[in-house]
Amino acid sequence: MKILKDFSLQSLNTFGVEAKTKYFVNIQTREEFSELFLNEKLHSLPLLILGGGSNILFRKNYFEGLIIKVSLKGIEIVNEDQTRAILEVAAGENWNELVDYTLEKSWSGLENLSLIPGSVGGAPIQNIGAYGVEIKEVIEELEACEIATGKRIYFSAENCQFGYRDSFFKNEGKDRFIILSVRFSLSKGNRINLSYGALRQELQQMNILQPDLKEISRAVIRLRTRKLPDPKIKGNGGSFFKNPVIKKEVYEVLKKKYPEIVGYTISKNHIKLAAGWLIEKAGWKGRKIGRAGVHPSQALVLINSGGATGEEIYGLSEYIIKDIRDLFGITLEREVRII
Ligand code: FAD
Ligand code: EPU
């Protein structure tokens, strides 16, 4: 296990912004992990756990602490019968490679979550979701290590307190645990979820009436590649903000003023608004401030147009938050973690 000093993070965050960390360690094995617990830096410095760096913006260009990149690998089938397969997957596995693995086995559950960047260990932190599915639906439990004590703790899906882009690990559990592995419960056979309108439409356009898992994945990938920029080409962190959830009464007032506003009923009294619509309506779609911009095909995505600093991208997000508050009386919450 090597602890590196003044290490560059530019290739380890999908915004591609330059930032350095005072100390950096890449943990590839369980043995290195145990060794890390004997190191005093772990207990004396500010810590940040890093997966694929696809939901983090390094606003400051220097992190005065230790960054631990979790690169543990391995996929194990721990149980299998005629209807289900239980997989235990190490935190450092790439999310999309895991989806492809399950598609090859024809096990359903992850196909709607195709092409989301990042690691398996990073995925439960915000309960990743796309096209009508959230990861909480397929997680059985996860194994984490409590940093203060070194104790292994198993969290059931219920104890993870999953919500929309939310979990225990973003609240009371924030920065206190390192996720080591995640157990998924997947169905055998074609148990598909076509609840998301845009996904149904895409399959229709592909002339597919009874899709199998790979066809659903293909439709999701087509949708995503049309709307979302490839971080290798234009640095980004996916949706920069969450879609705001508001009370029905507030929605009714907004709807009178903006009849074309986009919102989805999520409970009797609550509506989830499409933040992309609000940002587009406020005139930000495709706009740039210096080297930071709003993606021309998806206003919820902020991009590094080339050489932007974390501060520039953060500054752009501040302008957007202010305009949306002034125009609609709604305060957008960032989905991307700011460091
Ligand atoms: P990181 O960005 O490295 O870290 C994110 C958070 O998780 C940090 O707080 C970090 O400390 C913590 N963390 C990471 N690994 C661990 C671990 N092993 N133990 C403890 N804490 C850990 N998200 C969606 O939900 N739906 C989408 O459709 C979606 N589309 C995206 C599209 C693009 C182009 C991009 C760039 C991002 C998208 N995202 C999406 C956001 C992002 O991909 C996910 O949030 C992803 O799960 C983050 O994983 P990561 O490994 O990159 O985490
Ligand atoms: N819209 C606009 N203008 C825009 C963008 C969107 O008007 O520029 C409106 C359109 O009406 C569109 C609707 O918003 O139909 C919804 O857009 P989209 O289907 O692209 O989804 P989203 O709500 O913008 C959410 C997630 C994405 C996820 C997609 C698909 C959040 C914050 N974002 O985006 O997740 O991939 O749905 O399920 O919930 C991420 O979290 O990083 C992410 C990319």
XYZ file of C-alpha atoms and ligand atoms in Angstrom:
436
model
C 0.000 0.000 0.000
C 1.557 3.269 -1.144
C 0.427 6.663 0.145
C 1.182 9.253 -2.533
C 1.715 12.953 -1.820
C 0.343 15.986 -3.726
C -1.473 13.659 -6.099
C -3.421 15.024 -9.098
C -7.135 14.159 -9.221
C -7.796 15.429 -12.754
C -8.172 11.969 -14.302
C -10.179 10.717 -11.294
C -13.176 13.071 -11.585
C -15.557 13.127 -14.559
C -15.679 16.945 -14.604
C -11.983 16.703 -15.480
C -11.115 19.653 -13.249
C -7.597 19.929 -11.910
C -7.247 19.498 -8.164
C -4.623 17.913 -5.962
C -4.865 16.029 -2.719
C -2.247 16.158 0.023
C -2.353 12.343 0.341
C -3.821 9.646 -1.889
C -4.111 5.904 -1.565
C -5.592 3.400 -4.004
C -6.922 0.344 -2.154
C -6.996 -2.742 -4.392
C -7.098 -5.632 -1.929
C -8.633 -6.456 1.446
C -5.085 -6.811 2.846
C -4.231 -3.237 1.806
C -7.459 -2.182 3.404
C -6.475 -3.760 6.757
C -3.047 -2.133 6.477
C -4.691 1.261 5.951
C -6.373 0.928 9.341
C -2.984 0.794 11.033
C -1.919 4.072 9.429
C -2.233 7.137 11.667
C -3.154 9.354 8.665
C -6.519 7.587 8.531
C -7.344 8.756 12.032
C -5.776 12.209 12.013
C -6.625 13.789 8.645
C -9.800 14.876 6.837
C -10.848 11.912 4.657
C -12.664 11.497 1.384
C -13.689 8.141 -0.069
C -13.562 8.117 -3.854
C -15.146 5.709 -6.316
C -15.368 6.659 -9.986
C -15.469 10.410 -9.232
C -18.645 10.831 -11.317
C -20.707 12.669 -8.712
C -18.078 14.947 -7.169
C -16.974 18.468 -8.012
C -13.597 19.516 -6.627
C -14.397 23.181 -6.070
C -11.124 23.911 -4.300
C -7.966 22.952 -6.123
C -6.342 21.364 -3.046
C -7.721 18.778 -0.600
C -5.868 19.031 2.716
C -6.307 15.423 3.709
C -6.292 11.794 2.571
C -8.314 10.537 -0.382
C -8.976 6.801 -0.373
C -9.883 5.379 -3.769
C -11.741 2.088 -3.392
C -10.654 -0.289 -6.171
C -11.600 -3.666 -4.618
C -12.604 -6.116 -7.374
C -14.698 -9.283 -7.611
C -18.158 -10.562 -8.523
C -19.380 -13.675 -6.703
C -22.635 -15.600 -7.134
C -23.507 -16.361 -3.519
C -26.864 -18.028 -4.081
C -28.902 -19.103 -7.050
C -32.168 -20.941 -7.590
C -34.644 -21.161 -10.455
C -36.059 -17.702 -9.930
C -33.329 -15.556 -8.359
C -29.595 -14.968 -8.256
C -27.815 -13.253 -5.371
C -24.587 -11.524 -6.354
C -21.955 -10.082 -4.072
C -20.002 -7.391 -5.855
C -16.887 -5.602 -4.597
C -17.150 -1.814 -4.295
C -14.470 -1.045 -6.880
C -16.177 -2.853 -9.753
C -17.368 -0.577 -12.543
C -21.144 -0.132 -12.434
C -21.811 -0.449 -16.148
C -19.591 -3.534 -16.452
C -21.723 -5.126 -13.724
C -24.880 -4.280 -15.708
C -23.356 -5.939 -18.797
C -22.430 -9.034 -16.741
C -26.052 -9.411 -15.555
C -27.368 -8.907 -19.110
C -25.135 -11.731 -20.356
C -26.642 -13.986 -17.665
C -30.205 -12.783 -18.559
C -30.797 -11.725 -14.940
C -33.113 -8.763 -14.673
C -33.023 -5.749 -12.379
C -30.165 -3.558 -13.612
C -30.990 -3.078 -17.315
C -32.715 0.332 -16.847
C -29.578 1.531 -15.043
C -27.306 0.900 -18.038
C -24.445 3.304 -18.775
C -24.475 5.145 -15.444
C -20.825 5.957 -14.713
C -19.086 5.210 -11.439
C -18.383 2.327 -9.107
C -20.583 -0.261 -7.417
C -19.627 1.175 -4.002
C -20.611 4.700 -5.038
C -24.007 3.642 -6.395
C -25.895 3.157 -3.090
C -24.696 6.504 -1.691
C -27.313 8.441 -3.653
C -29.489 5.407 -4.541
C -28.797 5.781 -8.269
C -31.840 5.850 -10.458
C -32.822 6.107 -14.093
C -35.709 5.286 -16.404
C -38.123 4.193 -13.676
C -35.764 2.090 -11.532
C -33.702 2.849 -8.420
C -30.910 0.656 -7.107
C -32.746 0.239 -3.785
C -35.118 -2.168 -5.562
C -32.338 -4.717 -6.128
C -30.061 -4.256 -3.098
C -30.372 -6.975 -0.482
C -27.654 -5.699 1.837
C -24.258 -4.057 1.813
C -21.049 -4.515 3.743
C -19.332 -1.432 5.108
C -16.449 -0.687 7.402
C -16.857 1.913 10.120
C -13.814 4.170 9.826
C -13.610 5.118 13.522
C -13.563 1.521 14.793
C -12.603 -0.654 11.803
C -15.758 -2.738 12.481
C -17.540 -4.491 9.587
C -21.237 -3.646 9.544
C -23.897 -5.178 7.315
C -26.693 -2.791 6.306
C -29.998 -4.200 5.086
C -31.703 -2.195 2.331
C -34.051 -0.839 4.998
C -31.172 0.349 7.193
C -29.666 2.179 4.219
C -32.723 4.523 4.425
C -32.881 4.979 0.675
C -34.825 7.901 -0.784
C -34.768 9.861 -4.037
C -31.018 10.458 -4.627
C -30.577 9.938 -0.893
C -29.468 7.407 1.738
C -28.197 7.056 5.311
C -24.676 7.519 3.837
C -25.489 11.098 2.770
C -26.916 11.934 6.192
C -25.974 10.474 9.627
C -23.614 8.015 7.940
C -21.820 10.651 5.853
C -18.053 10.005 5.604
C -18.243 7.485 8.474
C -18.284 4.260 6.446
C -16.402 2.734 3.548
C -18.636 0.498 1.479
C -16.740 -2.694 0.667
C -19.303 -4.767 -1.224
C -22.951 -4.784 -2.243
C -25.322 -7.778 -2.467
C -27.879 -7.687 -5.259
C -30.971 -9.850 -5.608
C -31.799 -10.268 -9.304
C -34.650 -12.069 -11.045
C -34.225 -14.748 -13.611
C -36.427 -14.257 -16.623
C -37.829 -11.202 -18.294
C -39.137 -9.110 -15.331
C -39.108 -5.755 -17.025
C -40.001 -2.217 -15.957
C -41.376 0.047 -18.686
C -42.977 2.629 -16.400
C -40.876 5.523 -17.842
C -42.702 7.098 -20.784
C -39.591 8.120 -22.731
C -38.281 4.532 -22.546
C -41.547 3.116 -23.955
C -41.444 5.679 -26.766
C -37.838 4.840 -27.593
C -38.669 1.128 -27.858
C -41.606 1.973 -30.130
C -39.293 3.972 -32.357
C -37.000 0.963 -32.466
C -40.047 -1.130 -33.524
C -39.669 -3.376 -30.480
C -42.990 -4.448 -29.004
C -41.910 -7.140 -26.526
C -38.420 -6.150 -25.446
C -35.938 -8.447 -23.763
C -33.398 -7.192 -21.227
C -30.701 -6.397 -23.773
C -33.172 -4.439 -25.906
C -34.212 -2.371 -22.885
C -30.570 -1.689 -22.159
C -30.022 -0.688 -25.791
C -32.977 1.728 -25.672
C -31.701 3.271 -22.425
C -28.237 3.697 -23.965
C -29.732 5.374 -27.057
C -31.672 7.821 -24.874
C -28.711 8.555 -22.641
C -26.211 9.094 -25.445
C -28.590 11.534 -27.140
C -29.115 13.657 -24.039
C -26.076 13.295 -21.813
C -22.532 14.344 -22.695
C -19.807 11.693 -22.590
C -17.495 12.762 -19.736
C -14.482 11.663 -21.790
C -15.389 14.375 -24.322
C -17.097 17.035 -22.169
C -16.458 16.887 -18.444
C -19.669 16.633 -16.386
C -21.261 14.940 -13.372
C -24.646 13.992 -14.837
C -27.569 15.956 -13.360
C -26.027 18.755 -11.351
C -29.225 19.363 -9.361
C -31.978 17.132 -8.002
C -35.468 17.433 -9.402
C -37.298 19.471 -6.722
C -40.218 17.866 -4.911
C -42.916 20.427 -4.095
C -46.371 20.492 -2.533
C -49.332 20.075 -4.855
C -50.742 23.521 -3.907
C -47.461 25.196 -4.951
C -47.517 23.245 -8.200
C -51.094 24.363 -8.975
C -50.058 28.014 -8.612
C -47.021 27.518 -10.881
C -49.118 25.603 -13.404
C -51.511 28.569 -13.762
C -48.602 30.849 -14.592
C -46.665 28.276 -16.667
C -49.192 25.815 -18.153
C -46.415 23.878 -19.917
C -44.394 23.243 -16.701
C -43.229 19.601 -16.419
C -44.058 17.738 -13.193
C -44.874 14.178 -12.121
C -47.192 13.179 -9.281
C -45.175 11.116 -6.799
C -47.656 10.988 -3.905
C -51.077 12.327 -3.047
C -49.698 15.731 -2.059
C -46.365 15.956 -3.836
C -45.117 16.667 -7.348
C -41.591 16.187 -8.656
C -40.701 18.992 -11.065
C -38.318 18.549 -13.983
C -35.475 20.884 -12.967
C -34.236 20.702 -16.582
C -37.447 22.416 -17.676
C -37.072 25.177 -15.051
C -33.445 25.824 -16.064
C -34.310 25.825 -19.770
C -37.265 28.175 -19.155
C -34.949 30.520 -17.259
C -32.873 30.774 -20.453
C -29.797 28.861 -19.308
C -29.815 25.925 -21.742
C -26.642 26.007 -23.860
C -25.325 29.146 -22.118
C -21.744 29.485 -20.967
C -19.989 31.578 -18.378
C -16.301 31.467 -19.170
C -15.283 27.832 -19.459
C -18.308 26.415 -17.616
C -21.573 25.809 -19.439
C -25.076 24.325 -19.455
C -25.362 21.336 -21.782
C -27.310 22.250 -24.965
C -29.280 18.949 -24.959
C -30.026 18.651 -21.195
C -30.208 21.791 -19.067
C -29.768 19.806 -15.837
C -26.183 18.966 -16.788
C -23.371 21.479 -16.223
C -20.275 20.958 -18.325
C -16.609 21.765 -18.373
C -16.250 23.327 -21.824
C -12.483 22.956 -21.629
C -10.085 23.898 -18.867
C -12.750 25.082 -16.397
C -11.891 25.168 -12.713
C -14.162 23.645 -10.080
C -14.823 27.173 -8.831
C -16.063 28.283 -12.278
C -18.515 25.371 -12.497
C -19.653 25.987 -8.933
C -20.090 29.713 -9.716
C -22.327 28.861 -12.670
C -24.459 26.666 -10.412
C -24.870 29.610 -8.009
C -26.195 31.865 -10.809
C -28.672 29.164 -11.846
C -29.902 28.602 -8.286
C -30.477 32.343 -7.872
C -32.385 32.708 -11.150
C -34.628 29.709 -10.451
C -35.391 31.055 -6.991
C -36.193 34.541 -8.360
C -38.348 33.215 -11.203
C -40.195 30.272 -9.661
C -39.643 30.624 -5.889
C -37.962 27.184 -5.842
C -34.530 26.478 -4.381
C -32.626 23.868 -6.363
C -30.524 21.422 -4.368
C -27.244 20.183 -5.819
C -27.039 16.474 -6.510
C -23.294 16.567 -7.173
C -21.160 16.555 -4.022
C -19.052 19.703 -3.628
C -15.611 19.271 -2.065
P -17.981 9.198 -6.529
O -18.342 10.334 -7.417
O -16.566 8.770 -6.479
O -18.477 9.534 -5.053
C -19.799 9.970 -4.811
C -20.082 9.906 -3.304
O -20.016 8.552 -2.863
C -19.033 10.638 -2.456
O -19.673 11.189 -1.324
C -18.058 9.544 -2.031
O -17.386 9.840 -0.827
C -19.004 8.365 -1.871
N -18.407 7.041 -2.126
C -17.965 6.557 -3.318
N -17.547 5.289 -3.169
C -17.719 4.961 -1.862
C -17.467 3.780 -1.072
N -16.946 2.655 -1.588
N -17.765 3.824 0.240
C -18.298 4.933 0.805
N -18.551 6.074 0.118
C -18.263 6.079 -1.196
N -26.670 9.133 -11.224
C -27.908 8.609 -11.178
O -28.442 8.315 -10.102
N -28.629 8.385 -12.323
C -28.131 8.667 -13.542
O -28.798 8.446 -14.548
C -26.813 9.215 -13.619
N -26.286 9.543 -14.823
C -25.033 10.095 -14.880
C -24.513 10.429 -16.145
C -23.258 10.981 -16.247
C -22.700 11.316 -17.615
C -22.480 11.215 -15.075
C -21.101 11.799 -15.168
C -22.999 10.910 -13.822
C -24.284 10.344 -13.706
N -24.857 10.015 -12.464
C -26.106 9.444 -12.408
C -24.128 10.318 -11.213
C -23.090 9.238 -10.808
O -22.703 8.470 -11.911
C -23.601 8.297 -9.717
O -23.971 9.019 -8.585
C -22.550 7.252 -9.315
O -23.172 6.245 -8.566
C -21.392 7.829 -8.501
O -20.480 6.762 -8.250
P -18.933 7.028 -8.126
O -18.280 5.733 -7.829
O -18.428 7.762 -9.303
O -18.919 7.940 -6.833
N -36.557 18.870 -19.708
C -36.599 20.091 -20.352
N -35.417 20.648 -20.744
C -34.222 20.058 -20.511
C -34.178 18.820 -19.842
C -35.378 18.239 -19.447
O -37.663 20.656 -20.578
O -33.199 20.637 -20.905
C -37.844 18.245 -19.311
C -38.482 17.493 -20.481
O -39.868 17.678 -20.390
C -38.151 16.045 -20.176
C -38.163 16.040 -18.653
O -37.629 17.305 -18.278
O -39.106 15.170 -20.693
C -37.334 14.918 -18.018
O -36.053 14.895 -18.608
P -35.172 13.561 -18.593
O -36.001 12.383 -19.018
O -33.930 13.827 -19.342
O -34.874 13.322 -17.071
P -34.438 14.327 -15.910
O -35.560 14.454 -14.939
O -33.854 15.566 -16.453
C -33.627 12.390 -14.373
C -32.425 12.041 -13.546
C -31.325 11.469 -14.434
C -31.852 10.212 -15.099
C -33.076 10.577 -15.940
C -33.740 9.358 -16.537
C -32.428 13.489 -11.629
C -31.807 14.646 -10.952
N -31.951 13.201 -12.829
O -33.259 13.450 -15.241
O -30.240 11.104 -13.588
O -30.870 9.625 -15.930
O -34.060 11.224 -15.085
O -34.393 8.651 -15.539
O -33.304 12.855 -11.054
C -28.236 11.913 -12.582
O -28.786 11.745 -11.513
O -27.048 12.313 -12.697
C -28.984 11.635 -13.817
C -28.495 11.842 -15.048
